[in-house]
CSV table of C-alpha atoms and ligand atoms in Angstrom, one decimal:
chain,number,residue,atom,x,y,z
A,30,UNK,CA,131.0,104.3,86.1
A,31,UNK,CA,129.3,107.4,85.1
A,32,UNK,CA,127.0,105.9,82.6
A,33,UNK,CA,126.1,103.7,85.3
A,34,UNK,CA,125.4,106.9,87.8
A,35,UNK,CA,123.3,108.2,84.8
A,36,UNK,CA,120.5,104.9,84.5
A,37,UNK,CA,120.3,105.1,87.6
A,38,UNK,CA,119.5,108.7,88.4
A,39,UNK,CA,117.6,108.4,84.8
A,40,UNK,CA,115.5,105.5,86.2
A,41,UNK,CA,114.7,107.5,89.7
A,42,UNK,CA,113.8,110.4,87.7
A,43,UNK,CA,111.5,108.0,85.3
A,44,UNK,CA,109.8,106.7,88.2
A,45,UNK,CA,109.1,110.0,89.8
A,46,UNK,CA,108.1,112.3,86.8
A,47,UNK,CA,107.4,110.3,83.6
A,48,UNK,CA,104.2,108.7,83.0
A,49,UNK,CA,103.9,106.6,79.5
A,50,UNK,CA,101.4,109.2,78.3
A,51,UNK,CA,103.8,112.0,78.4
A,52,UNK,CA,104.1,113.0,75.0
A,53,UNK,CA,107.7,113.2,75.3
A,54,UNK,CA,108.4,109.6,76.2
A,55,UNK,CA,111.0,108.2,74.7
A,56,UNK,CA,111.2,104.8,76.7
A,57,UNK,CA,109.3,101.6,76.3
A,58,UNK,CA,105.7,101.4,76.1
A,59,UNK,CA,104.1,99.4,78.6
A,60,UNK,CA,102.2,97.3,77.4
A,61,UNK,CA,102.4,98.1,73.9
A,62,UNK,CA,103.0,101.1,72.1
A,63,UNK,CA,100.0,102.6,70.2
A,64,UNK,CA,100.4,100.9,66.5
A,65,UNK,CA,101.2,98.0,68.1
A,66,UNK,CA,99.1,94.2,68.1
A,67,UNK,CA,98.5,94.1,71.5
A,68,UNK,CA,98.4,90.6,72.5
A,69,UNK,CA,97.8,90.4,75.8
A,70,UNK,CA,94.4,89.3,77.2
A,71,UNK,CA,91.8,91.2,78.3
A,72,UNK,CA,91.6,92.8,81.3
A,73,UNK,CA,88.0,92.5,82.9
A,74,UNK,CA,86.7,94.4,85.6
A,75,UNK,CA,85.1,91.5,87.5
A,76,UNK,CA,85.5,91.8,91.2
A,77,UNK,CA,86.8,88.1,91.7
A,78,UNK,CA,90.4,88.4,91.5
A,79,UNK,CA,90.9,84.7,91.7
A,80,UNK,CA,89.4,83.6,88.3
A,81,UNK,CA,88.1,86.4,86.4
A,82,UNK,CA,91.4,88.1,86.7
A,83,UNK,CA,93.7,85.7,86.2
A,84,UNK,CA,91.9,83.3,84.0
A,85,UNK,CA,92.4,80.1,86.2
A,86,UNK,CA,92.7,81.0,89.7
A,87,UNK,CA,95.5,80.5,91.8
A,88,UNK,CA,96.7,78.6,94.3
A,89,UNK,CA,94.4,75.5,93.3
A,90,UNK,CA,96.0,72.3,93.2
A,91,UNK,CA,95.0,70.4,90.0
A,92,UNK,CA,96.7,67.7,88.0
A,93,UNK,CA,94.8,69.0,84.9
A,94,UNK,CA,95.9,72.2,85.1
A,95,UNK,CA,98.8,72.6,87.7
A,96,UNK,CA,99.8,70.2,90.5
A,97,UNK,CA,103.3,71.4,91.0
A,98,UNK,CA,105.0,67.9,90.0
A,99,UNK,CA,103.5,67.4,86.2
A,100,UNK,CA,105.2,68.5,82.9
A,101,UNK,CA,107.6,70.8,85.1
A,102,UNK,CA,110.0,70.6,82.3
A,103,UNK,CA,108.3,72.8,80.0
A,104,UNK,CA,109.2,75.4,82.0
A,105,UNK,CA,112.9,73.8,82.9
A,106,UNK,CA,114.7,70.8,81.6
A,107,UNK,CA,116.3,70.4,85.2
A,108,UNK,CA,119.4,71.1,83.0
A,109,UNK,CA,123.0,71.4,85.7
A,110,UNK,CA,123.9,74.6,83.5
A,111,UNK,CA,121.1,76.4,85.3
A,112,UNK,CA,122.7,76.2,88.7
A,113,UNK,CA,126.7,75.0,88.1
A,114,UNK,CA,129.2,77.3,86.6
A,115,UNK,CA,130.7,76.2,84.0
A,116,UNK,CA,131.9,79.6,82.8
A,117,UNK,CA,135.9,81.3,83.8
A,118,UNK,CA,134.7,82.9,87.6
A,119,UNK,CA,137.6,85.6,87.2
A,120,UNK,CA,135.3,87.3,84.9
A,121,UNK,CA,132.6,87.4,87.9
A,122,UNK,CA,134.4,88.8,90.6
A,123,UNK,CA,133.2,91.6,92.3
A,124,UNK,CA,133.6,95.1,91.7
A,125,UNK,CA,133.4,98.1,94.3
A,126,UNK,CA,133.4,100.2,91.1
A,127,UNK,CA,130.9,99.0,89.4
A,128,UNK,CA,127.6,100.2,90.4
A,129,UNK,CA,124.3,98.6,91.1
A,130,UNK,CA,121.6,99.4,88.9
A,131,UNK,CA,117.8,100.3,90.2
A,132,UNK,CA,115.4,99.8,88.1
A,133,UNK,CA,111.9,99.9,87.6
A,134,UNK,CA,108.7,98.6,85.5
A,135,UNK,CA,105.7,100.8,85.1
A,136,UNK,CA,102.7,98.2,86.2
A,137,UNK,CA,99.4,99.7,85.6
A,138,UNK,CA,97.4,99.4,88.3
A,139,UNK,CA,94.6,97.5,86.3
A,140,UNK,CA,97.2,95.3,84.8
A,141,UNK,CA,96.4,91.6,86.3
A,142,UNK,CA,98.9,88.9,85.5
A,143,UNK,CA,97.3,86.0,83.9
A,144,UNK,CA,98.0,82.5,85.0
A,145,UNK,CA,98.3,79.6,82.9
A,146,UNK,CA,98.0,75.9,83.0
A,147,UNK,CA,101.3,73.2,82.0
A,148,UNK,CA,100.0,72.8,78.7
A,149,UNK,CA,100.9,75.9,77.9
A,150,UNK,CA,104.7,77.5,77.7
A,151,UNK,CA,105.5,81.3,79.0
A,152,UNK,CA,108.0,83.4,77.3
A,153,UNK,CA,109.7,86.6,79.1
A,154,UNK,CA,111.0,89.9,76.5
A,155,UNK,CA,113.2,90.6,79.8
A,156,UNK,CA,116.2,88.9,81.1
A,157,UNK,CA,114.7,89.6,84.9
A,158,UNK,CA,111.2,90.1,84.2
A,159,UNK,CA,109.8,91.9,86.9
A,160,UNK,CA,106.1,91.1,86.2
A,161,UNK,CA,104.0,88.7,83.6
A,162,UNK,CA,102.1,85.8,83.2
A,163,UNK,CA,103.1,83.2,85.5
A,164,UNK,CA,102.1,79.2,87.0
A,165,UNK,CA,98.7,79.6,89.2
A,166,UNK,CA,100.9,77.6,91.5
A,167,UNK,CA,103.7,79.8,93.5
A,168,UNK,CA,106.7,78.5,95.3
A,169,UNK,CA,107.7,77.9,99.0
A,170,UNK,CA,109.0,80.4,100.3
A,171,UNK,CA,113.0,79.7,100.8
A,172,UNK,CA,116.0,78.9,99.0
A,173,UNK,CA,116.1,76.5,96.2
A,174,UNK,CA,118.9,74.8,94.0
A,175,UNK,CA,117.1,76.3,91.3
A,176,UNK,CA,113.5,78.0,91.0
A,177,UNK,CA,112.3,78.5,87.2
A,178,UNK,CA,111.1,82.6,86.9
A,179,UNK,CA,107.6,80.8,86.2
A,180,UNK,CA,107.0,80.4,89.6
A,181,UNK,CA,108.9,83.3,91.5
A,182,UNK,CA,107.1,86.0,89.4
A,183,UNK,CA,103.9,84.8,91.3
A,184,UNK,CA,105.5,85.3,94.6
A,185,UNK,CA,106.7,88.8,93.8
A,186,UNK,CA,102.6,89.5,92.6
A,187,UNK,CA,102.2,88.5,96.7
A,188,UNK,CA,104.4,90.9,98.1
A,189,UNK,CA,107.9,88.5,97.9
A,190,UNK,CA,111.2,89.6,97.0
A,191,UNK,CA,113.6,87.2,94.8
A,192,UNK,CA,117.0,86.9,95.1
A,193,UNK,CA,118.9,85.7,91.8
A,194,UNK,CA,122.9,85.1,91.7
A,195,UNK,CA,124.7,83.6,89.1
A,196,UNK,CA,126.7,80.3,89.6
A,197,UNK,CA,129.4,81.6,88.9
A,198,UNK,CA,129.1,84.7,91.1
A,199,UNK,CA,131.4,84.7,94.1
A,200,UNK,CA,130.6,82.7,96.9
A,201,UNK,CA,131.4,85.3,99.2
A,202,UNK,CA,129.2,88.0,98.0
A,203,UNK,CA,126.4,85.3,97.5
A,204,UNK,CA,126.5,84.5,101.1
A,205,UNK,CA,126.6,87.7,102.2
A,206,UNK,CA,123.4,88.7,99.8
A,207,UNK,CA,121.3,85.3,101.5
A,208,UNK,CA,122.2,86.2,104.6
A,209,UNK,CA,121.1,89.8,104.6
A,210,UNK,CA,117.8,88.7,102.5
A,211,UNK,CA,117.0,85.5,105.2
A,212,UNK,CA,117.5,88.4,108.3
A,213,UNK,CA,115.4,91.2,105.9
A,214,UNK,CA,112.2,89.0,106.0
A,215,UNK,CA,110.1,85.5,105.8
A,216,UNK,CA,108.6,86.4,102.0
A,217,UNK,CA,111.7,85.2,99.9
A,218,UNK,CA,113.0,83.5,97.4
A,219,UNK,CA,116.4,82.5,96.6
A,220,UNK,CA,117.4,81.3,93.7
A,221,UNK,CA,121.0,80.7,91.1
A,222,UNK,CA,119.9,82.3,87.7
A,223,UNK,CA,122.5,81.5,84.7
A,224,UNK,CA,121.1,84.5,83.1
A,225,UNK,CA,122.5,87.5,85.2
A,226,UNK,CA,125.4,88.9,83.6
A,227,UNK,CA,129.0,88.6,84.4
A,228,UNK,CA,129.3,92.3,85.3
A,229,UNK,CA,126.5,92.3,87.7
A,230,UNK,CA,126.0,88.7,88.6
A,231,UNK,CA,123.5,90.0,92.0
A,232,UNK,CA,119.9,90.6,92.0
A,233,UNK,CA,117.1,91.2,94.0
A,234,UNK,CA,113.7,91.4,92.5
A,235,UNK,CA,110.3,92.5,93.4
A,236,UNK,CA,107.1,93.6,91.9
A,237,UNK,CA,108.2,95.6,88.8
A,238,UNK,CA,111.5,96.3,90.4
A,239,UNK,CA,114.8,95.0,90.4
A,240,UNK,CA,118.2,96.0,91.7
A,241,UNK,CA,121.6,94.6,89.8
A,242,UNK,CA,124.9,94.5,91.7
A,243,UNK,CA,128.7,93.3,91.1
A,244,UNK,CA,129.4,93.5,95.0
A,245,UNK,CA,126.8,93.4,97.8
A,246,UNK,CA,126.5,97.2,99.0
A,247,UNK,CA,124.3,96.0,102.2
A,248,UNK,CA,123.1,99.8,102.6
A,249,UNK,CA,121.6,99.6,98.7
A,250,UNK,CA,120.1,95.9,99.4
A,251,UNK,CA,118.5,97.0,102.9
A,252,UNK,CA,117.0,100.2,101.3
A,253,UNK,CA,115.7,98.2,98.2
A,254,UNK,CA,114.0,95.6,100.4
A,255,UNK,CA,112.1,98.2,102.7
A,256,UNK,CA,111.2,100.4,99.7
A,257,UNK,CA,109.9,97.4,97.5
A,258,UNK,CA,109.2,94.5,99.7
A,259,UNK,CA,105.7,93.4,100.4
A,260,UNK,CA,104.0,95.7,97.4
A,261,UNK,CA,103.0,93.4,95.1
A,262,UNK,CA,99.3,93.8,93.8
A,263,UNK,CA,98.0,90.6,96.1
A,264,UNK,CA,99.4,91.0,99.7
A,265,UNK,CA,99.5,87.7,101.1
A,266,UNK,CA,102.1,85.4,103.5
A,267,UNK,CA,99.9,82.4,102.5
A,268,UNK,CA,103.1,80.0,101.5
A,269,UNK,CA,103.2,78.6,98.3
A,270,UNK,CA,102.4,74.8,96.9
A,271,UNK,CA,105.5,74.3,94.4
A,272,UNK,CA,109.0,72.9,95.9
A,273,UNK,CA,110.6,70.9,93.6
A,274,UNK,CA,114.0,71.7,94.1
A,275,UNK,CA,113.9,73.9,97.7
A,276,UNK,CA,116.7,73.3,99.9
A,277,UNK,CA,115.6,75.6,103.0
A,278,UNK,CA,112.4,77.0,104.3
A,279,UNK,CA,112.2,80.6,104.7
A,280,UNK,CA,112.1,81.6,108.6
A,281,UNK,CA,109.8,84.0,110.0
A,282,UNK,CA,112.4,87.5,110.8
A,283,UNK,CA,109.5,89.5,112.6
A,284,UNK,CA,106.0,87.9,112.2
A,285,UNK,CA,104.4,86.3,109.2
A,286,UNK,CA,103.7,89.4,108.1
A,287,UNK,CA,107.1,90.8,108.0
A,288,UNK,CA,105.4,93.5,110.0
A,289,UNK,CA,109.0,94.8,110.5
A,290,UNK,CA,111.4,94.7,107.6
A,291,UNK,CA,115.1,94.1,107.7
A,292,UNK,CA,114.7,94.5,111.6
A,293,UNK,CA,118.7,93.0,112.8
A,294,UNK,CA,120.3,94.4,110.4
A,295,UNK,CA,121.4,97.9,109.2
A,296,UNK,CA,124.3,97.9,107.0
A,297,UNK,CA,124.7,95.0,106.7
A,298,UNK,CA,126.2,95.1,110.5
A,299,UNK,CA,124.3,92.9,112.8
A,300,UNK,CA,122.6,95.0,115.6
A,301,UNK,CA,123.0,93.3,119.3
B,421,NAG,C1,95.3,73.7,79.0
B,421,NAG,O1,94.6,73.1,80.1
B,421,NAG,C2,93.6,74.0,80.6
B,421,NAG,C3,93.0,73.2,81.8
B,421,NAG,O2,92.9,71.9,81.6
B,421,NAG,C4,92.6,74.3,79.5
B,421,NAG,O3,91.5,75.1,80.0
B,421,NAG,C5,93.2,74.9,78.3
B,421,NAG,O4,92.3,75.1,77.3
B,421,NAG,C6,94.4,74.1,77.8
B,421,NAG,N1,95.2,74.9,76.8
B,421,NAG,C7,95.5,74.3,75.7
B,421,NAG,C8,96.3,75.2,74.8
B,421,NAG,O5,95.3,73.1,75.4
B,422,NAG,C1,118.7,77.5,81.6
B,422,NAG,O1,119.9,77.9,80.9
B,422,NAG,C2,119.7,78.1,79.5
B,422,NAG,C3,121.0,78.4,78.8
B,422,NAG,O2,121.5,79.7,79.3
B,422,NAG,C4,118.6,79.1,79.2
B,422,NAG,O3,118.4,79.2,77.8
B,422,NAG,C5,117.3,78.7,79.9
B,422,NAG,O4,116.4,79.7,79.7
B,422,NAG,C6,117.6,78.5,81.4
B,422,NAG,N1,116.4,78.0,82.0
B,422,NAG,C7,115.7,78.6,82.9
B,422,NAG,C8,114.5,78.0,83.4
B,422,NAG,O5,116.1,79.7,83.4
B,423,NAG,C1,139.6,83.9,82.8
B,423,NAG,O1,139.4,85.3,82.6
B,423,NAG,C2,140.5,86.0,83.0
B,423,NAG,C3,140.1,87.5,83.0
B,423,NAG,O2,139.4,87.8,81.8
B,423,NAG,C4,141.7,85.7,82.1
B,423,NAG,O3,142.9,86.4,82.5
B,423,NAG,C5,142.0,84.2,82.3
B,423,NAG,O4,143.1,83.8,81.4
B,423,NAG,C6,140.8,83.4,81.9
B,423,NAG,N1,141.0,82.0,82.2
B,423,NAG,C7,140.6,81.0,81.4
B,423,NAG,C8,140.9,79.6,81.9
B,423,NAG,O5,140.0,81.2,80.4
């Protein structure tokens, strides 16, 4: 419990004071750190954020590149493990003593994700990534019997917030997390992720954020969804093009715009 108390002070503290450059940083290096290969692809500073950015531009609807419906399985097999539990649910209940953990991704502000076509597979270093290369197509918004992190990344890059659960996690606490998400705002995703962990089988994600929890503390969720909703690097409501596998449409909670964020609830307690 108090190592958990100490991330997450230590990742409010990183967020506020540290900067990579410090010469006392201990942490990761974003991208790289300075002897190391850096891989990633150039950053240009062209003014068309559409292609010159991201390489292929987004949103463009193209069998030879990405239609939303071709070679899907490279980035998932539509295997049942990704969305059924198969695992001993005791192990996933939740806990009021275990406590969630903030944390955040530095994202450079001339960092631009890069898209890339089906031909090509995406790997992640992080469990939750909160940022990378992603599908130049991006998802519906809404709730889905399973949504591969290919595609949600791009939404987060547009302002979205995801919300991941385990299959396994209790039902309870799951419903309770869509339900505050679905009143919080229109730009969501929701989605099971077999990857979480057993101890914190909750999460919410957004642009180089993400929050982990055991047990829905609506406060936490409501103040992570006003704080970090809608600040991705491309602010747009423009719905997505991919929806293989969506169950519900996302409803609009204030405008398109989500002008007003979480504006029902507060506490989790819905206001009359
Ligand atoms: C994948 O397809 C795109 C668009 O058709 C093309 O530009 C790219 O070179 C291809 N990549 C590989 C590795 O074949
Ligand atoms: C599906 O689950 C397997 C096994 O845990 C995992 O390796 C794979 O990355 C998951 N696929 C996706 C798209 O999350
Ligand atoms: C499931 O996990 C709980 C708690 O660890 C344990 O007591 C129980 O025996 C396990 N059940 C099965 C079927 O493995």
């Amino acid at each position: 419990m108090l190592k958990n108390i100490v991330m997450l002070c230590m990742t409010i503290v990183s967020a506020k004071a540290q900067r990579p450059y410090d010469e006392a940083w201990h942490r990761r290096w974003f991208p790289h750190s300075p002897n190391e290969l850096d891989n990633n692809p150039v950053v240009s500073d062209g003014k068309n954020l559409n292609d010159v950015h991201h390489g292929i531009a987004m949103g463009v609807v193209d069998s030879s590149c990405d239609d939303g419906k071709t070679n899907l399985q490279i980035d998932w097999y539509n295997n049942e493990e990704n969305y059924t539990c198969f695992e001993n649910k005791s192990l996933f209940l939740p806990r009021a003593n275990v406590h969630p953990i903030d944390s955040v991704e530095h994202i450079p502000e001339a960092y631009n994700a890069q898209h890339k076509c089906m031909n090509e597979s995406i790997t992640y270093n992080e469990i939750i990534p909160t940022f990378g290369t992603h599908r130049p197509l991006w998802a519906v918004y809404g709730e889905y019997i399973f949504l591969p992190r290919h595609r949600w990344l791009h939404n987060l890059e547009h302002g979205a917030v995801a919300m991941l659960y385990h299959p396994c996690a209790n039902k309870n606490e799951v419903n309770i997390l869509k339900s505050l998400v679905k009143s919080c705002l229109y730009r969501h995703v929701i989605t099971p992720y077999n990857m979480l962990s057993s101890t914190r089988p909750l999460a919410l994600v957004s642009w180089g954020h993400r929050l982990e929890m055991s047990k829905v503390a609506p406060a936490v969720v409501i103040d992570f969804i006003k704080k970090h909703a809608l600040r991705g690097p491309e602010r747009t409501h423009k719905n997505g093009q991919y929806d293989y596998g969506l169950k519900e449409n996302a409803q609009p909670v204030s405008d398109m715009d989500d002008q007003i964020l979480c504006p029902k609830v507060s506490g989790g307690i819905e206001m009359k």
